[in-house]
Short mmCIF file of C-alpha atoms in Angstrom, two decimals:
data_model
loop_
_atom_site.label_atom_id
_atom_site.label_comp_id
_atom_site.label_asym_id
_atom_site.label_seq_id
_atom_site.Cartn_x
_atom_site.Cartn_y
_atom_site.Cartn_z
CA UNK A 21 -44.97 21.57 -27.16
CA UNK A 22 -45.85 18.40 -29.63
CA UNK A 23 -43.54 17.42 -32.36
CA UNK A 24 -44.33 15.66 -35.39
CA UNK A 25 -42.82 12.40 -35.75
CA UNK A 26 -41.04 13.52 -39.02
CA UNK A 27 -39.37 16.33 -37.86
CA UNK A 28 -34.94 16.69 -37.14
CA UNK A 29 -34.73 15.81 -33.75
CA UNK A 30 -34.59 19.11 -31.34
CA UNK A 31 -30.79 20.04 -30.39
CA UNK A 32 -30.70 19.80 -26.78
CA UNK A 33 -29.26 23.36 -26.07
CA UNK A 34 -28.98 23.40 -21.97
CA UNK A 35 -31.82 22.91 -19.43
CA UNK A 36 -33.35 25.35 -17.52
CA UNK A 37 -32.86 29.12 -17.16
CA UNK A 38 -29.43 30.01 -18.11
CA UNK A 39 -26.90 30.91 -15.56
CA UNK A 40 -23.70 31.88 -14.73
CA UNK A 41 -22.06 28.74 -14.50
CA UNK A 42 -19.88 26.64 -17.28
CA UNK A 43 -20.04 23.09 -16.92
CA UNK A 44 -17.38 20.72 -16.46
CA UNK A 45 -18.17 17.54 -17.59
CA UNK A 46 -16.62 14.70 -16.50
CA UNK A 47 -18.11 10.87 -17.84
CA UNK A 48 -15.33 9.20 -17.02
CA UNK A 49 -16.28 9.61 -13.11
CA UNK A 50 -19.67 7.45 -14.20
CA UNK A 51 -17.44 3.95 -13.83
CA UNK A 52 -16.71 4.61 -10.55
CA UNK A 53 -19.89 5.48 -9.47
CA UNK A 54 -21.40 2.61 -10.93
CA UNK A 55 -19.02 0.64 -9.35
CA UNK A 56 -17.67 -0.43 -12.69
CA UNK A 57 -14.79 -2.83 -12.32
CA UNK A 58 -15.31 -3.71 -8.57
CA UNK A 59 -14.78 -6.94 -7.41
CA UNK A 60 -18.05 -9.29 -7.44
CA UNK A 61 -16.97 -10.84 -3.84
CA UNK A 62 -14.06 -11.07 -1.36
CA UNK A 63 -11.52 -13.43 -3.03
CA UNK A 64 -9.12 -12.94 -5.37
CA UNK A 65 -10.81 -14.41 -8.03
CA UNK A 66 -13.78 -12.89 -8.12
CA UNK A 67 -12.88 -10.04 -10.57
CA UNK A 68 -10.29 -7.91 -7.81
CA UNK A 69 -8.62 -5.00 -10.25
CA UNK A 70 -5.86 -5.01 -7.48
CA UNK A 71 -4.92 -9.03 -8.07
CA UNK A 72 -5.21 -8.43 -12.34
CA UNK A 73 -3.00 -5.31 -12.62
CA UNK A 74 -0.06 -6.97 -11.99
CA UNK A 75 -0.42 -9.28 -14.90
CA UNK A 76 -0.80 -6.52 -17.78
CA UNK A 77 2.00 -4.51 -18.78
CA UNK A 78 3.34 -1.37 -16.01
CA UNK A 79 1.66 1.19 -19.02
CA UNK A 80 -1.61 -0.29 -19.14
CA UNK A 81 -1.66 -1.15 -15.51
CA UNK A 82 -0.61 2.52 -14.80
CA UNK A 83 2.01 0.57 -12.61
CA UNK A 84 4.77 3.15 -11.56
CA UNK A 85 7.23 0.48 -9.57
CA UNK A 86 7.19 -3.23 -8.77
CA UNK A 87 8.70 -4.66 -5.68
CA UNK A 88 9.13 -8.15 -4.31
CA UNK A 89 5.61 -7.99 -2.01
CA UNK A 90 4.25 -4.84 -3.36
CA UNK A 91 4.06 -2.18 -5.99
CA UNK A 92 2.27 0.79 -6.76
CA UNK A 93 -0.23 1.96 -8.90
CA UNK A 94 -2.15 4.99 -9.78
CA UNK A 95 -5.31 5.65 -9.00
CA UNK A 96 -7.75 5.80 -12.34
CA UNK A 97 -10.25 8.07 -10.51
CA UNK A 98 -7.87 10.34 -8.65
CA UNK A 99 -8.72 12.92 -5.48
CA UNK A 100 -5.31 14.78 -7.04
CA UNK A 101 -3.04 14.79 -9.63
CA UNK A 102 0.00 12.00 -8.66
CA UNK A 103 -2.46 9.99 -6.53
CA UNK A 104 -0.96 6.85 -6.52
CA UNK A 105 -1.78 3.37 -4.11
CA UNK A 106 0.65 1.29 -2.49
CA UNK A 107 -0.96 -2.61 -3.16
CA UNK A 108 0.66 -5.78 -1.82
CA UNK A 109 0.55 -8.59 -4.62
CA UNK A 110 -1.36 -11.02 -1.75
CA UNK A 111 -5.45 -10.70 -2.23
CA UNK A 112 -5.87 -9.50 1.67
CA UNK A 113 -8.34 -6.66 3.42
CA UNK A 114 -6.81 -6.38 6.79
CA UNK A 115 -3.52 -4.27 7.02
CA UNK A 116 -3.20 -6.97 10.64
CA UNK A 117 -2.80 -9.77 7.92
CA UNK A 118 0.15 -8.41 6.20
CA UNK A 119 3.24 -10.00 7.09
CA UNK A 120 6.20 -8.09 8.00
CA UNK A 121 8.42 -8.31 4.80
CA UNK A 122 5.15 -7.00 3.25
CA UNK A 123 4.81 -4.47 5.88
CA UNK A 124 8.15 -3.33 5.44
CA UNK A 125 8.06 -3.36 1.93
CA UNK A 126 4.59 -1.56 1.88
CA UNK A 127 6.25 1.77 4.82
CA UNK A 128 9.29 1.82 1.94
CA UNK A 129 7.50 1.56 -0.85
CA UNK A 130 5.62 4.71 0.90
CA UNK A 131 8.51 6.56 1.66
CA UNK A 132 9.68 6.22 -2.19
CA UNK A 133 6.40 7.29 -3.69
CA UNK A 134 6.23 10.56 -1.59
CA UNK A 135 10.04 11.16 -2.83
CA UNK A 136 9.43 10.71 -6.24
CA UNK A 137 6.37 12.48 -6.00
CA UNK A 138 8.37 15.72 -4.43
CA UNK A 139 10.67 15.17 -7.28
CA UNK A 140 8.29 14.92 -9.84
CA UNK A 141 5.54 17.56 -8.85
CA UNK A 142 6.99 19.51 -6.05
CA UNK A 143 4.45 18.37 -3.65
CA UNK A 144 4.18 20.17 -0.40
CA UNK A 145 2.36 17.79 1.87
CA UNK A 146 0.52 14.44 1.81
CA UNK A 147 -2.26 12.62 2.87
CA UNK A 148 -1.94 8.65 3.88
CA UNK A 149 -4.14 6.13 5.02
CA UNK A 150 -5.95 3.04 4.29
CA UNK A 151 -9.83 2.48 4.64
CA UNK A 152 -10.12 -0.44 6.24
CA UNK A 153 -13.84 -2.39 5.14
CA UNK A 154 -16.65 -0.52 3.26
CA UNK A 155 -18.17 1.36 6.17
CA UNK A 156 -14.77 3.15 6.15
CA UNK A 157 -14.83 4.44 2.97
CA UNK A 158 -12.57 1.86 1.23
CA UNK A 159 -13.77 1.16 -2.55
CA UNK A 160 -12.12 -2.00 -2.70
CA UNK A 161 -12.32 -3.56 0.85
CA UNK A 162 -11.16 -7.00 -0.43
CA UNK A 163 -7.73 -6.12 -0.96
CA UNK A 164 -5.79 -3.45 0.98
CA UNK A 165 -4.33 -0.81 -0.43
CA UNK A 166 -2.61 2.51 0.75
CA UNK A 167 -3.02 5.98 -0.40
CA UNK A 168 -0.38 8.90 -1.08
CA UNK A 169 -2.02 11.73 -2.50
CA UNK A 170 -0.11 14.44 -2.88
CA UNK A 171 -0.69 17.71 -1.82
CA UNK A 172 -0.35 21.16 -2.32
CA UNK A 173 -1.04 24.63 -0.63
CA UNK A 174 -4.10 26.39 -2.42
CA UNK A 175 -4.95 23.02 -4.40
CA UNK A 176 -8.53 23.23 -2.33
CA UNK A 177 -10.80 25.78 -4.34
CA UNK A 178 -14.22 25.82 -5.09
CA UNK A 179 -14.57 22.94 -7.62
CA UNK A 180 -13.77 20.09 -4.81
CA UNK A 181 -16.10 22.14 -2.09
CA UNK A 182 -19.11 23.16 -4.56
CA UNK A 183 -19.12 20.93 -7.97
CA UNK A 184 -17.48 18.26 -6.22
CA UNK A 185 -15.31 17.55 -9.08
CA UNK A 186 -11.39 17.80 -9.10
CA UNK A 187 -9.88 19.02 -12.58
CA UNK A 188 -6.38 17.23 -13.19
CA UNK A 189 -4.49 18.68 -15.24
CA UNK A 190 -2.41 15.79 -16.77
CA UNK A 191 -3.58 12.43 -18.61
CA UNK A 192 -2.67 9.15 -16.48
CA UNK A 193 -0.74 7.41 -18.33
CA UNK A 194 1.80 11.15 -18.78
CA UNK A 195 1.93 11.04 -14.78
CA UNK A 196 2.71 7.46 -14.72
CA UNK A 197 5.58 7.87 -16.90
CA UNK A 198 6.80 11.25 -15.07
CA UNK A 199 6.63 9.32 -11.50
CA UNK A 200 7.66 6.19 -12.83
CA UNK A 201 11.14 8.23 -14.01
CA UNK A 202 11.12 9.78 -10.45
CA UNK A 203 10.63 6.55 -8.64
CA UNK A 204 14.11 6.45 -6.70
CA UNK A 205 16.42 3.65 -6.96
CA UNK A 206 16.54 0.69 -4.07
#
């Protein structure tokens, strides 16, 4: 159907046949797929998120704790609610080129975000792991990182398996505050 220039612009309604299905929309996911923020290269200069966030404040880093070789962050485009990353402050891919106080620091630093997790959200389980390089899945290969994503029984339904999309029930910067609280003492 042809339109005359001078006419209201048509609403867009919906596409297609209607169906059954509501829509969750979710722009915010378009950044990461674009690859929005990733570094431009390997070094630590060339535009690593992981080597900035410790400069900005822990609120607009979403920085729940800060240790001497580490600290932790949440993730901005989260698999669950609470999914936070263990970074060490040193720009480094390879979890071989960690030294051991980092090493140490990094297990610890582990073992206190799955606490205060538990504290804060009553997880039941946990996954953890690092991608190591891009064929591995890592998003950031430049600069290791390690993932605790909390977990818990029935949080698997049919928006993950079908519309691949998680819903999260709580803004970031209200879970960084709740786990930050949680984060237990040294």
């Amino acid at each position: 159907m042809l339109h005359s220039m001078t006419t209201e612009p048509e609403q867009q309604i919906g596409v297609g046949t209607p169906d059954a299905f509501q829509r969750l929309w979710t722009p915010h996911r378009m950044a990461y797929i674009q690859g929005e923020n990733k570094p431009t290269g390997p070094g630590a200069d060339d535009g690593c998120p992981f080597c900035v966030i410790p400069s900005k404040s822990d609120e607009d880093g979403l920085v729940i704790a800060r240790g001497t070789s580490v600290y932790a962050v949440l993730n901005l485009y989260p698999y669950n609610g609470g999914h936070l990353m263990v970074v060490p402050y040193r720009h480094v891919a390879d979890y071989t080129e960690l030294d051991p106080a980092e090493t140490a620091e990094l297990a610890t630093f582990t073992q206190r975000a799955m606490t205060a997790l538990r504290a804060a959200s009553g997880a039941h389980g946990f996954n953890i792991g690092m991608n190591q390089g891009t064929v591995a899945g890592a998003g950031i290969a430049a600069h290791l990182h390690q993932h605790v994503v909390p977990r818990w029984g029935g949080d698997t339904n049919f928006m993950p398996v079908v519309g691949h999309t998680k819903v999260l029930p709580q803004l970031l910067a209200d879970t960084r505050k709740m786990l930050a609280d949680a984060w237990p003492a040294a």
